[in-house]
Amino acid sequence: MSTATDLQEDLPLHGITVVTMENAVAAPLATRHLADLGARVIKVERIGEGDFARAYDSAVEGLAAHFVWLNRGKESMAVDLKSPEGLAVVKDLLGRADVFVQNAAPGVVERLGLGSETLREQNPRLVCVNVTGYGTEGPRRDRKAYDMLVQAEAGLISITGTPQTPTKTGIPTADIAAGMYACTSVVSALFRRERTGRGATVDVSMFDATVEWMGYPMYMQMYAGTEVPRMGLSHASIAPYDSFPTKDGQILIGVQNDRGWRTFVTEVLDRPDLAEHPLFVTNRLRVENRAACDEAVTRETLRWTTQELDERLARAGVPAAQLNDTAAVIQHPQLGERDRWREIGSPVGPLRAVLPPMNFRDVELPMGAIPSLGQHTDQILAELGRGSDDISQLRRDEVVQ
């Protein structure tokens, strides 16, 4: 029978200690994934306030939704970094760490003496990942960078929304992109360290990450001089690709190629005559004649209910989806039947959360509790060799919380 120790050792990042100075979304997302993968993540927070995402709202039984999403499985240590004693504690902690992730405002860690060059002189095996808004150089280097602002600068808002109204994405895409690249950078640097013994300094910017995700629209602009238009649910390069009405609602249909078009009109719509229609026979023609194509599809989709049409599309293998709201996603059978929900601990009791999307078949990734501010301060100080009297003095001096 496997023991708890055996299961811990099966976790990909078991034995790795991550120290993080983070707020909001980008860095916390990266370190939460590292915690999910088995790393020990110690979150250094401000006394009194902590990560400012703690105060965004009180939607989750009094806790902030962003904080609940991004901070499970971490330990919280509340320290006053403006005090020499508090700074010494954090330097001591980083001297024993494997990874340091931070997304402080430009110049903050350097002024504290926690810049990557300084830290790696003392601990050459340390992997330092700096998450910034616009990078460490360039004219916007020192500008504040929030998700909406970076989406705008990177061009994402210009191609998102309807022809009449540009919009930001409904989730913090620039933050998430940077967080995922930061997480990948940590894992890659640790893998290289296994071969070379060297740590690393990695810079990940929200702007660079979002520009990378702009992919094909940039190539369309660079080589065709074409700005991808905002098209709501539709797609500039593919047709039919949109929401279509049914007897009782709507359904999203995306036909990717000409073979799919023939299958769609023949097996789903019972209109084989449309397969060789001179306006629709190729995807390029369907895009050029999008209005006529969509009108022809709409006349047929109205013959069925959403459920009936969904079943016909599935049997034919034509890509389609229901347009769910978040309430429907929570009840989605794809989550329920695959047992994707778990309970995690928190300062307000058990909360529901979805399993991480990285599914190791030999071990279930852990989903640790959400920490209260400073919950692990005494434990971590003790591990650093501080005695009870010393810890009490640090508390009295308001160096730690």
C-alpha positions as a printed Julia matrix, in Angstrom:
401×3 Matrix{Float64}:
   0.0    0.0     0.0
   1.31   3.45   -0.92
   2.07   5.79    1.96
   1.58   9.56    2.05
   5.35   9.92    1.67
   5.32   7.72   -1.43
   2.58   9.84   -2.98
   4.47  13.06   -2.2
   7.59  11.7    -3.85
   5.56  10.88   -6.96
   4.69  14.56   -7.36
   6.79  16.18  -10.12
   8.13  19.07   -8.01
   8.37  17.33   -4.64
  11.34  18.74   -2.71
  11.38  22.08   -4.55
  10.92  25.22   -2.44
   9.52  28.32   -4.1
   9.54  31.72   -2.43
   7.32  34.34   -3.99
   6.66  38.04   -3.6
   3.5   38.42   -5.64
   0.21  40.22   -6.04
  -2.87  39.99   -8.23
  -2.84  37.34  -11.0
   0.23  36.72  -13.17
   2.82  35.53  -10.62
   0.22  33.95   -8.27
  -1.09  31.84  -11.17
   2.42  30.6   -11.94
   3.18  29.68   -8.33
  -0.21  28.07   -7.76
   0.53  25.69  -10.61
   3.93  25.0    -9.06
   2.16  24.2    -5.77
  -0.28  21.93   -7.63
   2.74  20.1    -9.07
   4.07  19.42   -5.58
   6.4   22.32   -4.83
   6.4   24.01   -1.45
   5.38  27.61   -2.13
   6.04  30.26    0.52
   4.21  33.51   -0.16
   5.87  36.54    1.44
   3.14  39.11    2.12
   2.82  42.59    3.57
   1.83  42.86    7.22
  -1.78  43.92    7.57
  -2.72  43.92    3.88
  -1.03  40.98    2.23
  -1.55  40.31   -1.45
  -3.92  43.09   -2.49
  -6.07  40.52   -4.32
  -7.24  39.44   -0.87
  -9.38  42.59   -0.81
 -10.83  42.51   -4.35
 -14.21  41.24   -3.13
 -15.8   38.89   -0.59
 -17.68  36.63   -3.0
 -16.41  33.26   -1.69
 -17.84  33.01    1.81
 -16.1   36.27    2.66
 -12.9   35.58    0.7
 -11.98  37.18   -2.62
 -12.67  35.07   -5.71
  -9.33  35.92   -7.34
  -7.42  35.0    -4.2
  -9.24  31.69   -3.79
  -8.56  30.82   -7.43
  -4.86  31.65   -7.35
  -3.47  30.86   -3.91
  -4.36  27.36   -2.8
  -1.54  25.13   -1.61
   0.68  28.01   -0.47
   2.1   29.03    2.89
   1.75  32.66    3.96
   4.47  34.54    5.81
   3.73  38.16    6.74
   6.9   40.27    7.01
   7.77  43.96    7.08
  10.39  44.21    4.35
  11.1   47.83    5.26
  12.67  46.69    8.53
  16.25  45.35    8.5
  15.18  42.36   10.61
  12.33  41.45    8.26
  14.53  41.79    5.2
  17.16  39.58    6.85
  14.53  36.88    7.4
  13.54  36.88    3.74
  17.18  36.83    2.58
  17.77  33.87    4.85
  14.74  32.15    3.34
  15.89  32.83   -0.22
  19.34  31.47    0.59
  17.7   28.06    1.07
  15.16  28.26   -1.76
  15.19  26.71   -5.22
  13.01  29.3    -6.93
  12.14  32.97   -6.44
   9.18  34.41   -8.35
   8.21  38.07   -8.09
   6.0   40.59   -9.84
   6.7   43.64   -7.71
   6.66  47.09   -9.27
   9.76  47.94  -11.36
  12.86  48.44   -9.21
  11.35  47.3    -5.9
  13.29  44.07   -5.41
  16.54  45.72   -6.48
  16.09  48.52   -3.92
  15.51  45.88   -1.25
  18.7   44.03   -2.2
  16.64  41.12   -3.57
  17.49  41.52   -7.23
  18.31  38.34   -9.11
  22.01  39.17   -9.56
  22.47  39.73   -5.82
  20.5   36.64   -4.84
  22.3   34.35   -7.28
  25.7   35.5    -6.05
  24.69  34.07   -2.68
  22.78  31.08   -4.08
  24.01  30.19   -7.6
  21.46  27.37   -7.97
  18.53  29.74   -7.45
  16.04  30.14  -10.28
  14.74  33.74  -10.33
  11.7   34.59  -12.44
  10.77  38.25  -12.74
   7.27  38.91  -14.06
   6.9   42.46  -15.37
   4.43  44.43  -17.4
   6.59  45.47  -20.34
  10.02  43.96  -19.73
  13.22  45.27  -18.2
  14.11  47.67  -21.03
  12.34  49.91  -23.51
  10.23  53.07  -23.26
   7.41  51.47  -21.23
   9.68  49.63  -18.81
   8.59  51.65  -15.77
   4.92  52.0   -16.63
   2.28  50.34  -14.47
   0.76  47.4   -16.28
  -2.68  46.02  -15.55
  -4.31  43.34  -17.64
  -6.66  45.64  -19.57
  -3.84  48.08  -20.34
  -1.55  45.37  -21.65
  -4.35  43.84  -23.72
  -4.78  47.27  -25.31
  -1.05  47.85  -25.94
  -0.58  44.34  -27.37
  -3.44  44.75  -29.84
  -5.69  42.11  -28.33
  -8.56  44.51  -27.68
  -8.4   45.76  -31.28
  -9.4   42.31  -32.59
 -11.81  41.33  -29.81
 -15.48  42.23  -29.72
 -17.97  43.23  -32.41
 -17.44  45.42  -35.47
 -18.96  48.29  -33.47
 -17.33  47.74  -30.08
 -13.79  46.64  -29.15
 -13.65  44.83  -25.81
 -11.14  43.25  -23.5
 -11.45  39.53  -22.95
 -13.69  38.37  -20.12
 -10.77  36.78  -18.26
  -7.37  38.42  -17.57
  -5.67  37.06  -20.66
  -2.44  39.06  -20.4
  -2.0   38.02  -16.76
  -2.74  34.37  -17.52
  -0.39  34.31  -20.49
   2.47  35.71  -18.42
   1.7   33.35  -15.54
   1.81  30.29  -17.76
   5.12  31.33  -19.36
   6.54  32.01  -15.9
   5.51  28.54  -14.75
   7.03  26.95  -17.87
  10.21  28.94  -17.31
  10.57  27.66  -13.75
  10.14  24.02  -14.75
  12.53  24.42  -17.71
  15.17  26.15  -15.59
  14.95  23.45  -12.94
  15.35  20.76  -15.6
  18.45  22.54  -16.96
  19.8   22.86  -13.4
  19.69  19.08  -13.1
  22.21  18.89  -15.96
  24.37  21.92  -15.26
  23.99  22.78  -11.58
  23.29  26.39  -12.59
  20.27  28.41  -11.61
  18.8   31.01  -13.92
  17.35  34.49  -14.2
  14.29  34.61  -16.42
  12.29  37.71  -17.34
   8.69  37.24  -18.47
   6.58  40.24  -19.43
   2.81  40.41  -19.77
   3.27  42.42  -22.97
   5.59  39.87  -24.61
   3.34  36.98  -23.59
   0.25  38.63  -25.03
   2.02  39.67  -28.25
   3.05  36.02  -28.66
  -0.6   35.04  -28.41
  -1.46  37.54  -31.15
   0.04  34.98  -33.55
  -1.81  34.8   -36.84
  -3.32  38.35  -36.77
   0.23  39.74  -36.66
   1.29  37.63  -39.63
  -1.83  38.7   -41.52
  -0.81  42.33  -40.92
   2.91  41.89  -41.62
   2.56  39.93  -44.85
  -0.9   40.73  -46.21
  -1.35  44.22  -44.82
  -4.68  43.07  -43.41
  -6.08  43.97  -40.01
  -8.12  41.05  -38.7
 -11.6   42.49  -38.16
 -13.59  42.17  -34.97
 -16.32  39.64  -35.71
 -17.93  38.7   -32.42
 -18.34  34.92  -32.4
 -17.36  34.59  -36.06
 -13.92  33.99  -37.57
 -12.19  36.13  -40.17
 -10.67  33.2   -42.06
 -13.29  30.44  -41.71
 -16.97  30.06  -42.67
 -19.42  28.95  -41.48
 -18.09  29.7   -38.01
 -20.63  31.41  -35.76
 -23.69  31.05  -33.59
 -26.75  29.83  -35.49
 -30.39  29.9   -34.37
 -32.44  26.8   -33.58
 -36.12  26.33  -32.79
 -35.5   27.05  -29.12
 -32.14  28.78  -28.84
 -28.78  28.79  -30.59
 -25.74  26.62  -31.18
 -22.15  27.35  -32.19
 -20.92  25.61  -35.34
 -17.4   25.72  -36.75
 -16.66  24.09  -40.11
 -12.88  24.02  -40.55
 -12.42  22.72  -44.12
 -14.16  21.73  -47.33
 -14.48  18.09  -46.35
 -16.21  19.21  -43.16
 -18.56  21.44  -45.2
 -19.66  18.51  -47.32
 -20.29  16.38  -44.24
 -22.18  19.21  -42.55
 -24.59  19.99  -45.36
 -25.06  16.35  -46.38
 -25.32  14.47  -43.07
 -26.54  17.2   -40.72
 -28.61  19.62  -42.8
 -29.86  17.05  -45.37
 -28.91  19.5   -48.12
 -26.39  17.7   -50.34
 -27.08  20.27  -53.08
 -25.19  22.86  -51.0
 -21.99  20.79  -51.1
 -21.14  21.88  -54.64
 -22.88  25.24  -54.59
 -20.69  27.61  -56.66
 -20.61  30.2   -53.84
 -19.78  27.72  -51.07
 -17.66  24.91  -52.51
 -14.38  26.1   -50.91
 -13.64  27.85  -47.64
 -12.28  30.89  -49.48
 -15.53  31.19  -51.4
 -17.57  30.74  -48.23
 -15.59  33.51  -46.53
 -16.04  35.8   -49.55
 -19.78  35.02  -49.53
 -20.16  34.79  -45.77
 -23.56  36.52  -45.57
 -25.1   34.19  -48.15
 -23.48  31.14  -46.56
 -24.67  32.03  -43.07
 -28.16  32.75  -44.39
 -28.29  29.34  -46.1
 -27.15  27.58  -42.9
 -29.6   29.54  -40.74
 -32.58  28.48  -42.86
 -31.71  24.88  -42.11
 -30.68  25.06  -38.42
 -34.08  26.54  -37.56
 -35.65  23.19  -38.4
 -34.38  21.57  -35.16
 -34.22  22.25  -31.45
 -30.79  22.92  -29.98
 -30.61  19.44  -28.46
 -31.68  17.73  -31.68
 -29.2   19.67  -33.76
 -26.42  19.11  -31.23
 -26.97  15.35  -31.48
 -26.98  15.41  -35.29
 -23.77  17.43  -35.35
 -22.09  15.06  -32.87
 -23.08  11.96  -34.88
 -21.63  13.49  -38.03
 -18.46  14.65  -36.27
 -19.06  18.31  -37.12
 -17.55  20.68  -34.48
 -20.25  22.36  -32.41
 -20.83  23.62  -28.88
 -23.5   24.91  -26.54
 -23.18  28.56  -25.54
 -22.99  28.04  -21.76
 -22.97  30.66  -19.05
 -20.83  30.09  -15.94
 -23.73  28.53  -14.04
 -24.06  25.91  -16.77
 -20.3   25.26  -16.73
 -20.42  24.51  -13.0
 -23.08  21.89  -13.71
 -21.4   20.64  -16.89
 -21.55  16.83  -17.22
 -18.02  16.8   -18.61
 -16.83  17.93  -15.17
 -19.3   15.95  -13.07
 -18.99  12.58  -14.8
 -15.18  12.8   -14.77
 -15.1   13.6   -11.04
 -13.26  16.88  -11.54
 -14.46  18.6    -8.37
 -12.64  18.48   -5.03
 -12.88  20.23   -1.68
 -10.01  22.38   -0.46
  -9.38  23.91    2.93
  -9.62  27.62    3.61
  -9.88  30.05    6.55
 -13.68  29.88    6.14
 -14.0   26.1     5.8
 -14.14  23.7     2.84
 -14.55  25.18   -0.64
 -15.14  23.55   -4.02
 -12.42  23.76   -6.63
 -11.67  22.1    -9.96
  -8.72  19.73  -10.28
  -5.66  21.15  -12.06
  -5.7   20.57  -15.82
  -2.38  18.65  -15.73
  -3.54  15.05  -15.25
  -0.78  12.66  -14.2
  -2.14   9.14  -14.49
  -0.04   7.74  -11.66
  -0.72  10.41   -9.02
  -3.42  13.0    -8.35
  -1.98  16.46   -7.95
  -2.57  17.99   -4.52
  -4.93  20.86   -3.91
  -3.73  22.47   -0.71
  -5.57  24.91    1.51
  -5.85  28.65    0.98
  -3.74  30.38    3.66
  -4.85  33.13    5.94
  -2.48  36.09    6.08
   0.68  35.17    8.01
  -0.65  31.72    8.9
   2.74  30.03    8.55
   5.01  32.79    9.8
   6.01  31.15   13.1
   6.56  27.75   11.48
   8.85  29.18    8.81
  10.79  31.29   11.32
  11.34  28.19   13.43
  12.66  26.33   10.38
  15.09  29.22    9.83
  16.46  28.67   13.34
  14.63  31.42   15.2
  13.78  30.43   18.77
  10.48  31.18   20.46
  11.89  34.2    22.29
  13.27  35.61   19.05
   9.94  35.05   17.28
   8.07  36.75   20.1
  10.39  39.73   19.89
   9.9   39.97   16.14
   6.16  40.02   16.74
   6.41  42.71   19.41
   8.54  44.8    17.07
   5.91  44.27   14.33
   8.53  42.83   12.02
   6.31  39.79   11.39
   2.66  38.97   11.72
